[in-house]
mmCIF file of C-alpha atoms in Angstrom:
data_model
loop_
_atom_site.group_PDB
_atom_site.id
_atom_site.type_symbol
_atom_site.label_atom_id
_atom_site.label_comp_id
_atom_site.label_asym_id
_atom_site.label_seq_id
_atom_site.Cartn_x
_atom_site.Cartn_y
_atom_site.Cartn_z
ATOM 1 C CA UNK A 1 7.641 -6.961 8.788
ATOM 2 C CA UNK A 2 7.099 -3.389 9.814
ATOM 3 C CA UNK A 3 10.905 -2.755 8.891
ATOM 4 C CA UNK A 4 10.093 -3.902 5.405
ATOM 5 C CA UNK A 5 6.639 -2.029 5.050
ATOM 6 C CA UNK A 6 8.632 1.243 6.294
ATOM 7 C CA UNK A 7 11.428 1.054 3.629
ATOM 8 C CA UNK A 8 8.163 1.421 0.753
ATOM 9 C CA UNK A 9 5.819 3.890 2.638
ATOM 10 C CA UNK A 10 9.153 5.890 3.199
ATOM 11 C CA UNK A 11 9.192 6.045 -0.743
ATOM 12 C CA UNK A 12 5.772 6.494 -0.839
ATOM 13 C CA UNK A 13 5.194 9.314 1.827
ATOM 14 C CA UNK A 14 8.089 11.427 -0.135
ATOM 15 C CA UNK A 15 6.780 10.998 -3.649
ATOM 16 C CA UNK A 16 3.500 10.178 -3.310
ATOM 17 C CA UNK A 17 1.784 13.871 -3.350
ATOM 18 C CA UNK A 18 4.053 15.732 -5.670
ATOM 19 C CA UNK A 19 3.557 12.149 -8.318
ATOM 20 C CA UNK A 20 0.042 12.647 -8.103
ATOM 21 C CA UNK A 21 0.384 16.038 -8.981
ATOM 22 C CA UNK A 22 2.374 15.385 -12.176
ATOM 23 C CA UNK A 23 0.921 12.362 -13.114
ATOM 24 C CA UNK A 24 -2.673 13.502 -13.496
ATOM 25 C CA UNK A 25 -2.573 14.893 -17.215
ATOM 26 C CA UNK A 26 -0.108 12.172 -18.526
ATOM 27 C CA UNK A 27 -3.011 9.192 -16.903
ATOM 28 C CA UNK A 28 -5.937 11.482 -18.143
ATOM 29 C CA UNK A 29 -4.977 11.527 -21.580
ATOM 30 C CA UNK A 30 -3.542 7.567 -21.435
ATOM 31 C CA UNK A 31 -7.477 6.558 -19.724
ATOM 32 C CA UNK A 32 -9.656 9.319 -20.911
ATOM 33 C CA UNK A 33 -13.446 7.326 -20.333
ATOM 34 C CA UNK A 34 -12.156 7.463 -16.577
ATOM 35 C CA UNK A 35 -14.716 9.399 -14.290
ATOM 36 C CA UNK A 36 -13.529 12.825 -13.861
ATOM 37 C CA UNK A 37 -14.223 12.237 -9.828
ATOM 38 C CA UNK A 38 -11.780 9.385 -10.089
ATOM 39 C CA UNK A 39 -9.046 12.032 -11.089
ATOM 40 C CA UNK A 40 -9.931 14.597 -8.320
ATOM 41 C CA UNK A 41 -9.649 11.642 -5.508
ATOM 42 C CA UNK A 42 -6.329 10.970 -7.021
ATOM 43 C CA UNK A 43 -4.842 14.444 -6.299
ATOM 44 C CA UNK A 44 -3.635 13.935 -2.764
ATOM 45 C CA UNK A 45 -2.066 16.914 -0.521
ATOM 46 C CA UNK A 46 1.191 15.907 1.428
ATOM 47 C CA UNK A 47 -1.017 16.041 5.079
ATOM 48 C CA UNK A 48 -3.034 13.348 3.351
ATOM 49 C CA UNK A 49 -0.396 11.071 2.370
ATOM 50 C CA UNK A 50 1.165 11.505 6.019
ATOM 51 C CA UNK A 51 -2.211 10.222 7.725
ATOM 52 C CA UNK A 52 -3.343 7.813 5.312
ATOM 53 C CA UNK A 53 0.771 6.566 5.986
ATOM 54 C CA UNK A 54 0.539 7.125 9.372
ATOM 55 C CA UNK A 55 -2.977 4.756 9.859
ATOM 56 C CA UNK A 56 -1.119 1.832 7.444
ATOM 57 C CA UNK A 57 1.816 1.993 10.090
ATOM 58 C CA UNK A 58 -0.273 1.602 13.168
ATOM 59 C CA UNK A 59 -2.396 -1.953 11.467
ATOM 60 C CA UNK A 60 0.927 -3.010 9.975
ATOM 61 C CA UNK A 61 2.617 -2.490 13.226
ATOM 62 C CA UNK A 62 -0.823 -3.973 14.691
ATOM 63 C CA UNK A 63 -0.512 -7.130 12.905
ATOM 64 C CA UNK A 64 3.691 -7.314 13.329
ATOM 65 C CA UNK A 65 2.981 -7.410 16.967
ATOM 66 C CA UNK A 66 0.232 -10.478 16.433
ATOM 67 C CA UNK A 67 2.957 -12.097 14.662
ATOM 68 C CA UNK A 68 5.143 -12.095 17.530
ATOM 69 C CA UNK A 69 2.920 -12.712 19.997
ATOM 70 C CA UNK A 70 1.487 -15.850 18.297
ATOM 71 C CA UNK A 71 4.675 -17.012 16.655
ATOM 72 C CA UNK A 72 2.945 -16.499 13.514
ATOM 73 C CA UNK A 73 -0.091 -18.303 14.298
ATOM 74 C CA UNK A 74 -2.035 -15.419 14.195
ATOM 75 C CA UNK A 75 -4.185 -15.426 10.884
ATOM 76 C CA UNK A 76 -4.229 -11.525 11.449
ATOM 77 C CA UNK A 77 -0.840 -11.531 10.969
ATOM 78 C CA UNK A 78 -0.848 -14.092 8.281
ATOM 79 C CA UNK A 79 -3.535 -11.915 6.071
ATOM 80 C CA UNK A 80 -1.930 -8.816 6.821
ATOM 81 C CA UNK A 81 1.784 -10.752 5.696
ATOM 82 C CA UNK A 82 0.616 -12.191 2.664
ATOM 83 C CA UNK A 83 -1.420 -8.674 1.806
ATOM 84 C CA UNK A 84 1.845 -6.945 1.948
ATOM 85 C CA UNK A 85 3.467 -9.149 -0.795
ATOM 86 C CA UNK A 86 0.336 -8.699 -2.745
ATOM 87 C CA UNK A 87 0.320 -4.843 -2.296
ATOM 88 C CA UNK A 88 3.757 -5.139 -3.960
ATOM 89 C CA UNK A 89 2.827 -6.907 -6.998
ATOM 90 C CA UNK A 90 0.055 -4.319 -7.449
ATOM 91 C CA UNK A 91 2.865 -1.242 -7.006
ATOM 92 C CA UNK A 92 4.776 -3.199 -9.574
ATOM 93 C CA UNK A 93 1.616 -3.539 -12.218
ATOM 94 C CA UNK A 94 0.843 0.154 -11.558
ATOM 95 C CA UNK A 95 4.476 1.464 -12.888
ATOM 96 C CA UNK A 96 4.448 -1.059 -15.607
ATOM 97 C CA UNK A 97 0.515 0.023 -16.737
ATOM 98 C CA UNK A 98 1.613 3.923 -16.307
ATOM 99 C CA UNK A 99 5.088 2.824 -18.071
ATOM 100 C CA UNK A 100 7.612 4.966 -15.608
ATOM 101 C CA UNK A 101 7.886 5.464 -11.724
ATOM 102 C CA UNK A 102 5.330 5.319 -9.493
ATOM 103 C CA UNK A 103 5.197 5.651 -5.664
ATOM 104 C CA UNK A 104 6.699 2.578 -3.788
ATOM 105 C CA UNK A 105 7.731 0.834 -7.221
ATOM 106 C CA UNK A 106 11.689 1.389 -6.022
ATOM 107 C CA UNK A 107 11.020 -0.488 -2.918
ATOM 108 C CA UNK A 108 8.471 -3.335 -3.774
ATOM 109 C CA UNK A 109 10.926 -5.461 -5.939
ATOM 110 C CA UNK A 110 14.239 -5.174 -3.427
ATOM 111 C CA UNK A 111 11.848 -5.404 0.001
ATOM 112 C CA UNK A 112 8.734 -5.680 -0.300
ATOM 113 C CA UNK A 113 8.346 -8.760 -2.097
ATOM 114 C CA UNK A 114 11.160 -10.693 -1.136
ATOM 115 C CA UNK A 115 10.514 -10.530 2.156
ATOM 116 C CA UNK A 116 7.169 -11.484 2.045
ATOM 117 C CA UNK A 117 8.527 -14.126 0.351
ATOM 118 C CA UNK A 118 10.946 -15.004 2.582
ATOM 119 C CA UNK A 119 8.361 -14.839 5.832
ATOM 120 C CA UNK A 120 5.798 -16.990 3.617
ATOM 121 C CA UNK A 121 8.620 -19.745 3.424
ATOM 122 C CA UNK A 122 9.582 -19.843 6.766
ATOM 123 C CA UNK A 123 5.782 -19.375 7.866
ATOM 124 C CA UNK A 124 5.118 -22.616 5.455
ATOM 125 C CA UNK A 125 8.407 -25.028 6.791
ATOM 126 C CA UNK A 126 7.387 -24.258 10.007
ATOM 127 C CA UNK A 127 3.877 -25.964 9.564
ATOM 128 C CA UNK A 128 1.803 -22.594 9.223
ATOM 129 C CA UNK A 129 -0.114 -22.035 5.838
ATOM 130 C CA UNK A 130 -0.332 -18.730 4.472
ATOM 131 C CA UNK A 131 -3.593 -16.678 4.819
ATOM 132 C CA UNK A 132 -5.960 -17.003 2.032
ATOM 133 C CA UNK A 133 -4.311 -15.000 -1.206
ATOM 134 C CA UNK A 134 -7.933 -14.215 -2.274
ATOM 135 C CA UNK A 135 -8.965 -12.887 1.092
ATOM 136 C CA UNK A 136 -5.479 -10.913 1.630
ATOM 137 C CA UNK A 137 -6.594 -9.536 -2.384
ATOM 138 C CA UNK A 138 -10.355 -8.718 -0.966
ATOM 139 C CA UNK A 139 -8.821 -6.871 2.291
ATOM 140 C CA UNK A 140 -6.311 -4.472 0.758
ATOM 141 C CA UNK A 141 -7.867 -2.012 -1.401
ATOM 142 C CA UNK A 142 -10.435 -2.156 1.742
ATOM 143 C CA UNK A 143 -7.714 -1.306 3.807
ATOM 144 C CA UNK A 144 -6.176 0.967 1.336
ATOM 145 C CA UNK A 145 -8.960 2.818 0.906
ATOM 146 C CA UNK A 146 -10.035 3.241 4.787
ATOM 147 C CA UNK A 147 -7.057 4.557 5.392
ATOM 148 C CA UNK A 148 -7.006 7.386 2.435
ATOM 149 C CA UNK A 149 -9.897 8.489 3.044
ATOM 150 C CA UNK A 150 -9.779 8.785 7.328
ATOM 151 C CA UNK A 151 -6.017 10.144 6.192
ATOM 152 C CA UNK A 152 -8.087 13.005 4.426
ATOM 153 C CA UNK A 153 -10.747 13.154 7.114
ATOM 154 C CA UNK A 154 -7.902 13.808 9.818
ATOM 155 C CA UNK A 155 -6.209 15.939 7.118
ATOM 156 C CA UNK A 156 -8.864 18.386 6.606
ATOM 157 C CA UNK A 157 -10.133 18.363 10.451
ATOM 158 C CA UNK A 158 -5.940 19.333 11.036
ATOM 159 C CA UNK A 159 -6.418 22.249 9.236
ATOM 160 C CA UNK A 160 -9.358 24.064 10.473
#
């Protein structure tokens, strides 16, 4: 699992700053009722996107390490598992709403999503049910979210 989430937050730590940079006047024109603050959280330095990254990594590798310890019985692991597939689709709605690239896109239909796939299937045939779809849906912009905006705490704290 935490091979597969590093292949798409590779993509996403390399294009995720300069995108945002670019992308702002193209989505502001395309959504132009959207709050002005919504734009401004949007533009994200590169020390940012590192922490905010870095902080997915450690509850990714958090709930890898569950896995393995439980033999996938852990319904950490199982959330977190079937949040990762989910977090693809969305990656995958995002480029086809903006209609071009966006971070992670490259990654989420060749990794992301078939493995989650994949570890969903094997979870299932070996008697374990998946976590909760709605619950995994309910937990990841939380997550998400937590993450961007310690990443920016830490970010800002780094520099003075």
């Amino acid at each position: 699992m935490f091979a597969a989430w590093a292949a798409n937050d590779i993509e996403e730590l390399l294009t995720m700053a300069p995108w945002s940079r670019t992308a702002g006047p193209r989505l502001r024109a395309r959504f132009p009722r959207v709050p002005e603050r919504v734009w401004a959280r949007m533009e994200l330095t590169q020390p940012q996107v590192n922490a905010a990254v870095g902080l997915m990594a450690g509850l990714i590798a958090a709930a890898a390490a569950d896995g393995a310890r439980t033999g996938g019985r852990s319904p950490f692991f199982r959330t977190v598992l079937t949040g990762f597939g989910l977090h693809g689709a969305v990656h995958m709605a995002q480029s086809a709403a903006y209609r071009g690239y966006t971070p992670g896109v490259a990654t989420s239909p060749t990794v992301v999503v078939p493995y989650s796939i994949w570890a969903l299937n094997r979870l299932r045939r070996a008697g374990l049910p998946p976590a909760s779809p709605v619950l995994s849906a309910a937990l990841l912009p939380l997550a998400a979210g937590a993450a961007q905006a310690l990443g920016g705490r830490l970010a800002r704290r780094r520099r003075g």
